[in-house]
Amino acid sequence: MCSKQCKSSGESKKVTFEKQWFYLDNIIGHSYGTTFEVTNGGSLQPKKKKEEPTSETKEAGTDNRNIIDDGKSQKLTQDDIKALKDKGIKGEEIVQQLIENSTTFRDKTEFAQDKYIKKKKKKYEAIITVVKPSTRILSIMYYAREPGKINHMRYDTLAQMLTLGNIRAGNKMIVMETCAGLVLGAMMERMGGFGSIIQLYPGGGPVRAATACFGFPKSFLSGLYEFPLNKVDSLLNGTFSAEMLSSEPKDSASVEESNGTLEEKQTSEQEKEDSVAEAQESHHPQEQETMEIVSQDPEYKEPKERGSKKDYIQEKQRRQEEQRKRHLEAAALLSERNADGLIVASRFHPTPLLLTLLDFVAPSRPFVVYCQYKEPLLECYTKLRERGGVINLRLSETWLRNYQVLPDRSHPKLLMSGGGGYLLSGFTVAMDNLKADPSLKSNASTLELHKTEEPAAKKRKCPESDS
Amino acid sequence: MSFVAYEELIKEGDTAILSLGHGAMVAVRVQRGAQTQTRHGVLRHSVDLIGRPFGSKILYSTDIALLTMMLELRPGSVVCESGTGSGSVSHALIRTIAPTGHLHSVEFHQQRAEKAREEFQEHRVGRWVTVRNQDVCRSGFGVSHVADAVFLDIPSPWEAVGHAWDALKVEGGRFCSFSPCIEQVQRTCQALAARGFSELSTLEVLPRVYNVRTVSLPAPDLGAGPGPEAGPDASPFRSGTPMKEAVGHTGYLTFATKTPG
């Protein structure tokens, strides 16, 4: 599996995938899920399903007692096979020839024959299926191709996060991720353009290379905000101001830089990823021969024509101003402290992130923290207990087992464990202000006051007030 | 409350979850003049216990999470489901596909179908779900070529594979079947392949939940005499220990794709 960008229809772009190269021009106009065969530098569209010649009675052995590995069972030499390939003979015909020239094939058991054919097909029949991007595809792809970029978050772990975090249309979510924008994209898919997401980012700007692969419509971007993580403290203690985003010369320089290079960075990262992916292709023999096409969103694309230097500077300033405005909107949204949930999945230590960012979340809302390692979450668990304002803390992990299901040959394929990361999840509740400091009572939210009269809050629980 | 949007204040008619500590929870329907007894005492507010234990739902949420993602569900998705059962999966599906999607749920047990309908009304999600009281294996889902995804949780899913194909859009869609036994999976996979489904994949996901506790192991007496060395080696440590009882198996999830052609 590999992610590639499908540029506008007129443009011919050479794409490399699983040691093959081809142009994507021919795939346009077909439905997703269509399978193509690679020929000399282009894509053709062969039939969807091949009629398997299963009707003929096949000859097969019952066991391998007489099969000797003498290395001479294949009568075609390496050179013969290369010659066939160079002649441009179809992959399936080469496979047929290999079978015919294998002296042991007829003695193999039916299952072994099956396996032999499958292996050869994989090698000689270059079949490529074009599929639509989705969280499913992209999270499986990233976990297989670029696990380091997403902190080794396995796709079933991401699925748990979306469910535990109750991600759905209409929410106001806060996310802090360094997973190439994959977690952000997964949230955007589940929210369908309804509601808002505030992404807190470290460094010069949010990374959204994976997000771009989803091909989201532009409308999904209107509810997408970003805010620099290093301004969070000032936002919480009230010292944040609009000037902080632009007036400091040092700061503005970095913003400027990020403004000018954000898209470039994403594009180049994408390219880097692709080339790394290509380089690694041979190391993933069990990979499905599938790739998905990504229609690149103009928003993520580097402006094609830069024009003169002067125009460029103006453009830069305009963007800078736009970004500043967006940051202020994000700051205002955060300051309401009524977010519907918090998702954290980064390479940073999760404890300080959580202890700080939870202040932006309303009571009775879920939060989920991902960490590649269990130990930081143990600490986070303890610190959250000390802080209070949370219930149903749960430290968990999922194991995923894959099955081969074939007649008389069903068994587990692969047990993945450990490598998929850990989750700490729970719900926020109102802080126990009444008990701790009665003078704060007047400051308590309406919700808190309401509790004394008609207490049981939905989803927020009252163990503290009862005990 | 509303299952599909957050609200700030509790109203009469809402379903509220009371957390009683240590993960114990109970769902209550908020009603004026009613009382709730918990082991922490009476809740002196107008709440009424409907007493729907959450056990099964909790157990399933791991599976639900995976199937929701693997079925590629999102706002606007049209989903077919059978059986409706307790409605635990239904609620999760509705939350994901609202406000523009729809769930067509089929339950052949008349009482259960009615109970589910009632509950969907109570939870004010009725507009996103249609419950049909029929046998999915014989009569299908009651809709054709409208669904983006099909989810089956029935004893003989292989008998519904053809109906699943018909319910899915002509352009294609995703399929998932949940079965506890491998023999069921086997037959389902055969039926799927025969009907033209592709990209077959069978998965099992197991939740593992950890207790967080501080452990200290006593230092052994090696006869070295009593000393200050309960020292660095025997100092307490924090550990995530597995819960005593872990989920060993719920079911296999078999996924497949319908593509045109």
Coordinates of N, CA and C in Angstrom, one line a residue, chain A residues 456, chain B residues 1 3 10-18 26-36 45-52 118-119 121-124:
Chain A
A456 N -28.1 14.6 39.9 CA -27.5 13.6 39.1 C -27.3 14.2 37.7
Chain B
M1 N -30.4 15.5 27.6 CA -29.2 14.7 27.2 C -29.0 14.6 25.7
F3 N -28.4 11.6 22.8 CA -27.3 10.7 22.6 C -26.4 11.3 21.5
I10 N -29.2 18.9 32.8 CA -30.1 17.7 32.8 C -31.5 18.1 32.8
K11 N -32.3 17.4 32.0 CA -33.7 17.7 31.9 C -34.5 16.4 32.3
E12 N -35.8 16.6 32.5 CA -36.6 15.5 32.7 C -36.7 14.7 31.4
G13 N -36.6 13.3 31.6 CA -36.7 12.5 30.4 C -35.3 12.1 29.9
D14 N -34.3 12.7 30.4 CA -32.9 12.4 30.0 C -32.5 11.0 30.6
T15 N -31.6 10.4 29.9 CA -30.9 9.2 30.5 C -29.6 9.7 31.1
A16 N -29.4 9.4 32.4 CA -28.2 9.8 33.0 C -27.4 8.5 33.5
I17 N -26.1 8.6 33.4 CA -25.3 7.5 33.9 C -24.7 7.9 35.3
L18 N -25.0 7.1 36.3 CA -24.4 7.4 37.6 C -23.2 6.5 37.8
V26 N -24.5 3.0 36.6 CA -25.9 2.6 36.4 C -26.6 3.7 35.6
A27 N -27.5 3.3 34.7 CA -28.2 4.3 33.9 C -29.5 4.6 34.5
V28 N -29.8 5.9 34.6 CA -31.1 6.2 35.2 C -31.8 7.2 34.2
R29 N -33.2 7.1 34.2 CA -34.0 8.0 33.5 C -34.5 9.1 34.4
V30 N -34.2 10.3 34.1 CA -34.5 11.4 35.0 C -35.9 11.7 35.0
Q31 N -36.6 11.6 36.2 CA -38.0 11.9 36.3 C -38.3 12.6 37.6
R32 N -39.2 13.5 37.6 CA -39.5 14.3 38.8 C -40.2 13.4 39.8
G33 N -39.8 13.6 41.1 CA -40.4 12.9 42.2 C -39.9 11.5 42.4
A34 N -39.0 11.0 41.6 CA -38.5 9.7 41.8 C -37.2 9.6 42.6
Q35 N -36.9 8.5 43.1 CA -35.7 8.4 43.9 C -34.8 7.2 43.4
T36 N -33.5 7.4 43.7 CA -32.6 6.3 43.3 C -31.8 5.9 44.5
H45 N -33.1 13.4 44.4 CA -33.6 14.2 43.3 C -34.5 13.3 42.4
S46 N -35.1 14.0 41.5 CA -36.1 13.3 40.8 C -35.5 12.5 39.7
V47 N -35.0 11.3 40.1 CA -34.5 10.4 39.1 C -35.1 9.0 39.3
D48 N -35.2 8.3 38.2 CA -35.7 7.0 38.2 C -34.8 6.0 37.6
L49 N -34.7 4.9 38.2 CA -33.8 3.9 37.7 C -34.5 3.1 36.5
I50 N -33.9 3.1 35.4 CA -34.4 2.1 34.4 C -33.6 0.9 34.5
G51 N -32.5 1.0 35.2 CA -31.7 -0.2 35.4 C -31.3 -1.0 34.2
R52 N -30.7 -0.4 33.3 CA -30.2 -1.1 32.1 C -28.7 -1.3 32.4
E118 N -39.0 1.5 21.2 CA -39.3 2.4 22.4 C -38.1 3.1 22.8
E119 N -37.0 2.3 22.9 CA -35.8 2.9 23.5 C -35.2 4.0 22.6
Q121 N -36.9 5.9 20.7 CA -37.8 7.1 21.0 C -37.4 7.8 22.3
E122 N -37.3 7.0 23.3 CA -36.9 7.5 24.6 C -35.6 8.3 24.5
H123 N -34.7 7.8 23.8 CA -33.3 8.4 23.7 C -33.3 9.5 22.6
R124 N -34.5 9.7 22.0 CA -34.6 10.7 21.0 C -33.7 10.6 19.8

